[in-house]
PDB file of C-alpha atoms in Angstrom:
ATOM      1  CA  UNK A   1       0.489  30.180   2.781  1.00  0.00           C
ATOM      2  CA  UNK A   2       4.268  30.409   2.998  1.00  0.00           C
ATOM      3  CA  UNK A   3       4.461  27.203   4.946  1.00  0.00           C
ATOM      4  CA  UNK A   4       2.410  25.300   2.373  1.00  0.00           C
ATOM      5  CA  UNK A   5       4.572  26.624  -0.311  1.00  0.00           C
ATOM      6  CA  UNK A   6       7.739  25.441   1.468  1.00  0.00           C
ATOM      7  CA  UNK A   7       6.105  22.061   1.943  1.00  0.00           C
ATOM      8  CA  UNK A   8       5.348  21.693  -1.730  1.00  0.00           C
ATOM      9  CA  UNK A   9       8.916  22.501  -2.470  1.00  0.00           C
ATOM     10  CA  UNK A  10      10.107  20.061   0.060  1.00  0.00           C
ATOM     11  CA  UNK A  11       7.982  17.258  -1.353  1.00  0.00           C
ATOM     12  CA  UNK A  12       9.150  18.079  -4.826  1.00  0.00           C
ATOM     13  CA  UNK A  13      12.820  17.458  -3.573  1.00  0.00           C
ATOM     14  CA  UNK A  14      11.760  14.212  -1.987  1.00  0.00           C
ATOM     15  CA  UNK A  15       9.966  13.111  -5.151  1.00  0.00           C
ATOM     16  CA  UNK A  16      13.141  14.023  -7.254  1.00  0.00           C
ATOM     17  CA  UNK A  17      15.325  12.208  -4.716  1.00  0.00           C
ATOM     18  CA  UNK A  18      13.310   8.972  -5.012  1.00  0.00           C
ATOM     19  CA  UNK A  19      13.276   9.117  -8.778  1.00  0.00           C
ATOM     20  CA  UNK A  20      17.102   9.646  -8.940  1.00  0.00           C
ATOM     21  CA  UNK A  21      17.688   6.850  -6.326  1.00  0.00           C
ATOM     22  CA  UNK A  22      15.285   4.257  -7.852  1.00  0.00           C
ATOM     23  CA  UNK A  23      15.376   5.037 -11.634  1.00  0.00           C
ATOM     24  CA  UNK A  24      18.623   6.949 -12.088  1.00  0.00           C
ATOM     25  CA  UNK A  25      19.639   9.993 -13.771  1.00  0.00           C
ATOM     26  CA  UNK A  26      17.890   8.971 -16.892  1.00  0.00           C
ATOM     27  CA  UNK A  27      14.595   8.927 -14.778  1.00  0.00           C
ATOM     28  CA  UNK A  28      15.197  12.519 -13.614  1.00  0.00           C
ATOM     29  CA  UNK A  29      15.480  13.632 -17.282  1.00  0.00           C
ATOM     30  CA  UNK A  30      12.530  11.707 -18.330  1.00  0.00           C
ATOM     31  CA  UNK A  31      10.400  13.196 -15.512  1.00  0.00           C
ATOM     32  CA  UNK A  32      11.592  16.656 -16.572  1.00  0.00           C
ATOM     33  CA  UNK A  33      10.470  16.044 -20.078  1.00  0.00           C
ATOM     34  CA  UNK A  34       7.146  14.622 -18.844  1.00  0.00           C
ATOM     35  CA  UNK A  35       6.587  17.582 -16.616  1.00  0.00           C
ATOM     36  CA  UNK A  36       7.368  20.149 -19.311  1.00  0.00           C
ATOM     37  CA  UNK A  37       4.982  18.399 -21.534  1.00  0.00           C
ATOM     38  CA  UNK A  38       2.258  18.300 -18.890  1.00  0.00           C
ATOM     39  CA  UNK A  39       2.612  21.905 -18.026  1.00  0.00           C
ATOM     40  CA  UNK A  40       2.624  23.012 -21.874  1.00  0.00           C
ATOM     41  CA  UNK A  41      -0.555  20.937 -22.582  1.00  0.00           C
ATOM     42  CA  UNK A  42      -2.335  22.189 -19.549  1.00  0.00           C
ATOM     43  CA  UNK A  43      -1.402  25.739 -20.342  1.00  0.00           C
ATOM     44  CA  UNK A  44      -2.570  25.325 -23.877  1.00  0.00           C
ATOM     45  CA  UNK A  45      -5.907  23.619 -23.119  1.00  0.00           C
ATOM     46  CA  UNK A  46      -6.471  25.546 -19.883  1.00  0.00           C
ATOM     47  CA  UNK A  47      -6.927  28.454 -22.314  1.00  0.00           C
ATOM     48  CA  UNK A  48      -6.483  31.051 -19.511  1.00  0.00           C
ATOM     49  CA  UNK A  49      -9.808  30.189 -17.982  1.00  0.00           C
ATOM     50  CA  UNK A  50      -8.369  29.797 -14.364  1.00  0.00           C
ATOM     51  CA  UNK A  51      -7.263  33.408 -13.869  1.00  0.00           C
ATOM     52  CA  UNK A  52     -10.659  34.569 -15.238  1.00  0.00           C
ATOM     53  CA  UNK A  53     -12.511  32.097 -12.943  1.00  0.00           C
ATOM     54  CA  UNK A  54     -10.754  33.660  -9.882  1.00  0.00           C
ATOM     55  CA  UNK A  55     -11.904  37.072 -10.825  1.00  0.00           C
ATOM     56  CA  UNK A  56     -15.452  35.868 -11.757  1.00  0.00           C
ATOM     57  CA  UNK A  57     -15.835  33.972  -8.510  1.00  0.00           C
ATOM     58  CA  UNK A  58     -14.582  36.846  -6.478  1.00  0.00           C
ATOM     59  CA  UNK A  59     -17.024  39.311  -8.149  1.00  0.00           C
ATOM     60  CA  UNK A  60     -20.143  37.222  -7.280  1.00  0.00           C
ATOM     61  CA  UNK A  61     -18.892  35.659  -4.070  1.00  0.00           C
ATOM     62  CA  UNK A  62     -21.588  37.456  -2.001  1.00  0.00           C
ATOM     63  CA  UNK A  63     -24.536  36.288  -4.242  1.00  0.00           C
ATOM     64  CA  UNK A  64     -25.110  32.536  -3.687  1.00  0.00           C
ATOM     65  CA  UNK A  65     -27.183  32.012  -6.690  1.00  0.00           C
ATOM     66  CA  UNK A  66     -24.906  33.598  -9.094  1.00  0.00           C
ATOM     67  CA  UNK A  67     -22.046  31.944  -7.538  1.00  0.00           C
ATOM     68  CA  UNK A  68     -23.547  28.681  -7.928  1.00  0.00           C
ATOM     69  CA  UNK A  69     -24.089  29.255 -11.659  1.00  0.00           C
ATOM     70  CA  UNK A  70     -20.460  30.591 -12.156  1.00  0.00           C
ATOM     71  CA  UNK A  71     -18.980  27.568 -10.342  1.00  0.00           C
ATOM     72  CA  UNK A  72     -20.959  25.139 -12.423  1.00  0.00           C
ATOM     73  CA  UNK A  73     -20.063  26.971 -15.634  1.00  0.00           C
ATOM     74  CA  UNK A  74     -16.296  26.901 -14.622  1.00  0.00           C
ATOM     75  CA  UNK A  75     -16.343  23.216 -13.839  1.00  0.00           C
ATOM     76  CA  UNK A  76     -18.244  22.354 -16.917  1.00  0.00           C
ATOM     77  CA  UNK A  77     -15.863  24.286 -19.225  1.00  0.00           C
ATOM     78  CA  UNK A  78     -12.832  22.932 -17.453  1.00  0.00           C
ATOM     79  CA  UNK A  79     -14.081  19.471 -17.796  1.00  0.00           C
ATOM     80  CA  UNK A  80     -14.725  20.085 -21.576  1.00  0.00           C
ATOM     81  CA  UNK A  81     -11.232  21.539 -22.074  1.00  0.00           C
ATOM     82  CA  UNK A  82      -9.636  18.707 -20.070  1.00  0.00           C
ATOM     83  CA  UNK A  83     -11.191  16.139 -22.193  1.00  0.00           C
ATOM     84  CA  UNK A  84     -10.198  17.896 -25.393  1.00  0.00           C
ATOM     85  CA  UNK A  85      -6.634  18.119 -23.976  1.00  0.00           C
ATOM     86  CA  UNK A  86      -6.761  14.377 -23.231  1.00  0.00           C
ATOM     87  CA  UNK A  87      -8.053  13.499 -26.708  1.00  0.00           C
ATOM     88  CA  UNK A  88      -5.544  15.583 -28.548  1.00  0.00           C
ATOM     89  CA  UNK A  89      -2.742  14.057 -26.422  1.00  0.00           C
ATOM     90  CA  UNK A  90      -4.195  10.620 -26.963  1.00  0.00           C
ATOM     91  CA  UNK A  91      -4.326  10.945 -30.712  1.00  0.00           C
ATOM     92  CA  UNK A  92      -1.050  12.785 -31.104  1.00  0.00           C
ATOM     93  CA  UNK A  93       0.858  10.695 -28.635  1.00  0.00           C
ATOM     94  CA  UNK A  94       2.963   8.994 -31.199  1.00  0.00           C
ATOM     95  CA  UNK A  95       3.906  12.382 -32.904  1.00  0.00           C
ATOM     96  CA  UNK A  96       4.626  13.897 -29.512  1.00  0.00           C
ATOM     97  CA  UNK A  97       6.911  10.958 -28.609  1.00  0.00           C
ATOM     98  CA  UNK A  98       8.736  11.447 -31.901  1.00  0.00           C
ATOM     99  CA  UNK A  99       9.116  15.122 -31.281  1.00  0.00           C
ATOM    100  CA  UNK A 100      10.360  14.834 -27.719  1.00  0.00           C
ATOM    101  CA  UNK A 101      12.397  11.663 -27.862  1.00  0.00           C
ATOM    102  CA  UNK A 102      12.917  10.882 -31.466  1.00  0.00           C
ATOM    103  CA  UNK A 103      11.360   7.453 -31.044  1.00  0.00           C
ATOM    104  CA  UNK A 104       7.917   6.070 -30.469  1.00  0.00           C
ATOM    105  CA  UNK A 105       8.815   4.109 -27.438  1.00  0.00           C
ATOM    106  CA  UNK A 106       7.192   6.593 -25.036  1.00  0.00           C
ATOM    107  CA  UNK A 107       3.775   6.689 -26.845  1.00  0.00           C
ATOM    108  CA  UNK A 108       1.946   4.801 -24.021  1.00  0.00           C
ATOM    109  CA  UNK A 109       3.549   6.954 -21.341  1.00  0.00           C
ATOM    110  CA  UNK A 110       2.356  10.092 -23.077  1.00  0.00           C
ATOM    111  CA  UNK A 111      -1.186   8.614 -23.167  1.00  0.00           C
ATOM    112  CA  UNK A 112      -0.934   8.056 -19.385  1.00  0.00           C
ATOM    113  CA  UNK A 113       0.105  11.570 -19.073  1.00  0.00           C
ATOM    114  CA  UNK A 114      -3.082  12.647 -20.790  1.00  0.00           C
ATOM    115  CA  UNK A 115      -4.976  11.276 -17.784  1.00  0.00           C
ATOM    116  CA  UNK A 116      -2.836  13.575 -15.629  1.00  0.00           C
ATOM    117  CA  UNK A 117      -3.771  16.436 -17.937  1.00  0.00           C
ATOM    118  CA  UNK A 118      -7.401  15.869 -17.057  1.00  0.00           C
ATOM    119  CA  UNK A 119      -6.767  15.919 -13.470  1.00  0.00           C
ATOM    120  CA  UNK A 120      -4.541  18.857 -13.465  1.00  0.00           C
ATOM    121  CA  UNK A 121      -7.030  21.043 -15.375  1.00  0.00           C
ATOM    122  CA  UNK A 122      -9.800  20.031 -13.154  1.00  0.00           C
ATOM    123  CA  UNK A 123      -7.618  20.741 -10.026  1.00  0.00           C
ATOM    124  CA  UNK A 124      -6.873  24.137 -11.422  1.00  0.00           C
ATOM    125  CA  UNK A 125     -10.556  24.946 -11.793  1.00  0.00           C
ATOM    126  CA  UNK A 126     -11.318  23.863  -8.192  1.00  0.00           C
ATOM    127  CA  UNK A 127      -8.277  25.800  -6.972  1.00  0.00           C
ATOM    128  CA  UNK A 128      -9.455  28.839  -8.877  1.00  0.00           C
ATOM    129  CA  UNK A 129     -12.818  28.634  -7.218  1.00  0.00           C
ATOM    130  CA  UNK A 130     -11.181  28.332  -3.755  1.00  0.00           C
ATOM    131  CA  UNK A 131      -8.904  31.242  -4.558  1.00  0.00           C
ATOM    132  CA  UNK A 132     -11.851  33.370  -5.834  1.00  0.00           C
ATOM    133  CA  UNK A 133     -13.760  32.670  -2.699  1.00  0.00           C
ATOM    134  CA  UNK A 134     -10.707  33.944  -0.650  1.00  0.00           C
ATOM    135  CA  UNK A 135     -10.496  30.695   1.378  1.00  0.00           C
ATOM    136  CA  UNK A 136      -6.769  30.940   2.047  1.00  0.00           C
ATOM    137  CA  UNK A 137      -6.656  28.154   4.610  1.00  0.00           C
ATOM    138  CA  UNK A 138      -8.498  25.684   2.221  1.00  0.00           C
ATOM    139  CA  UNK A 139      -6.004  26.736  -0.594  1.00  0.00           C
ATOM    140  CA  UNK A 140      -3.001  25.934   1.736  1.00  0.00           C
ATOM    141  CA  UNK A 141      -4.598  22.547   2.716  1.00  0.00           C
ATOM    142  CA  UNK A 142      -5.242  21.804  -0.976  1.00  0.00           C
ATOM    143  CA  UNK A 143      -1.531  22.643  -1.883  1.00  0.00           C
ATOM    144  CA  UNK A 144      -0.251  20.448   0.966  1.00  0.00           C
ATOM    145  CA  UNK A 145      -2.413  17.402   0.350  1.00  0.00           C
ATOM    146  CA  UNK A 146      -1.739  17.791  -3.543  1.00  0.00           C
ATOM    147  CA  UNK A 147       1.941  17.759  -2.741  1.00  0.00           C
ATOM    148  CA  UNK A 148       1.697  14.597  -0.649  1.00  0.00           C
ATOM    149  CA  UNK A 149      -0.513  12.660  -2.993  1.00  0.00           C
ATOM    150  CA  UNK A 150       1.566  13.816  -6.035  1.00  0.00           C
ATOM    151  CA  UNK A 151       4.598  12.477  -4.443  1.00  0.00           C
ATOM    152  CA  UNK A 152       3.409   9.077  -3.532  1.00  0.00           C
ATOM    153  CA  UNK A 153       1.177   8.478  -6.580  1.00  0.00           C
TER     154      UNK A 153
END
């Protein structure tokens, strides 16, 4: 697990270096603002379900029928919360742009960020399920592949 965490940090540095080289210092600041907004919205609309999901999955991990129901419920609730997070971001994108940047020029970027919100909430749900099942190797692979795809996409 420590190796995957180190790899994730390395890929973050690579991503930051590419952004600084190709977009410039303004791009680094813009990425930091987008990342802060993404984390804030995901935290708000995740509503703390993911730590609870880890615990619930761990409790029922030995009962396959109950586990299947819990996993389905976690994924359904996470999807519902992700869509709500996207819709709120979509409809408030102009106000968020004004709040963060004092202009509405970044409204479309914030709408695109709403799509990332959906994926991040759904990824957190699946990560919680893997973590609750105590599948540490799968969690490490998930972190590594997430860092690779997150850097190049």
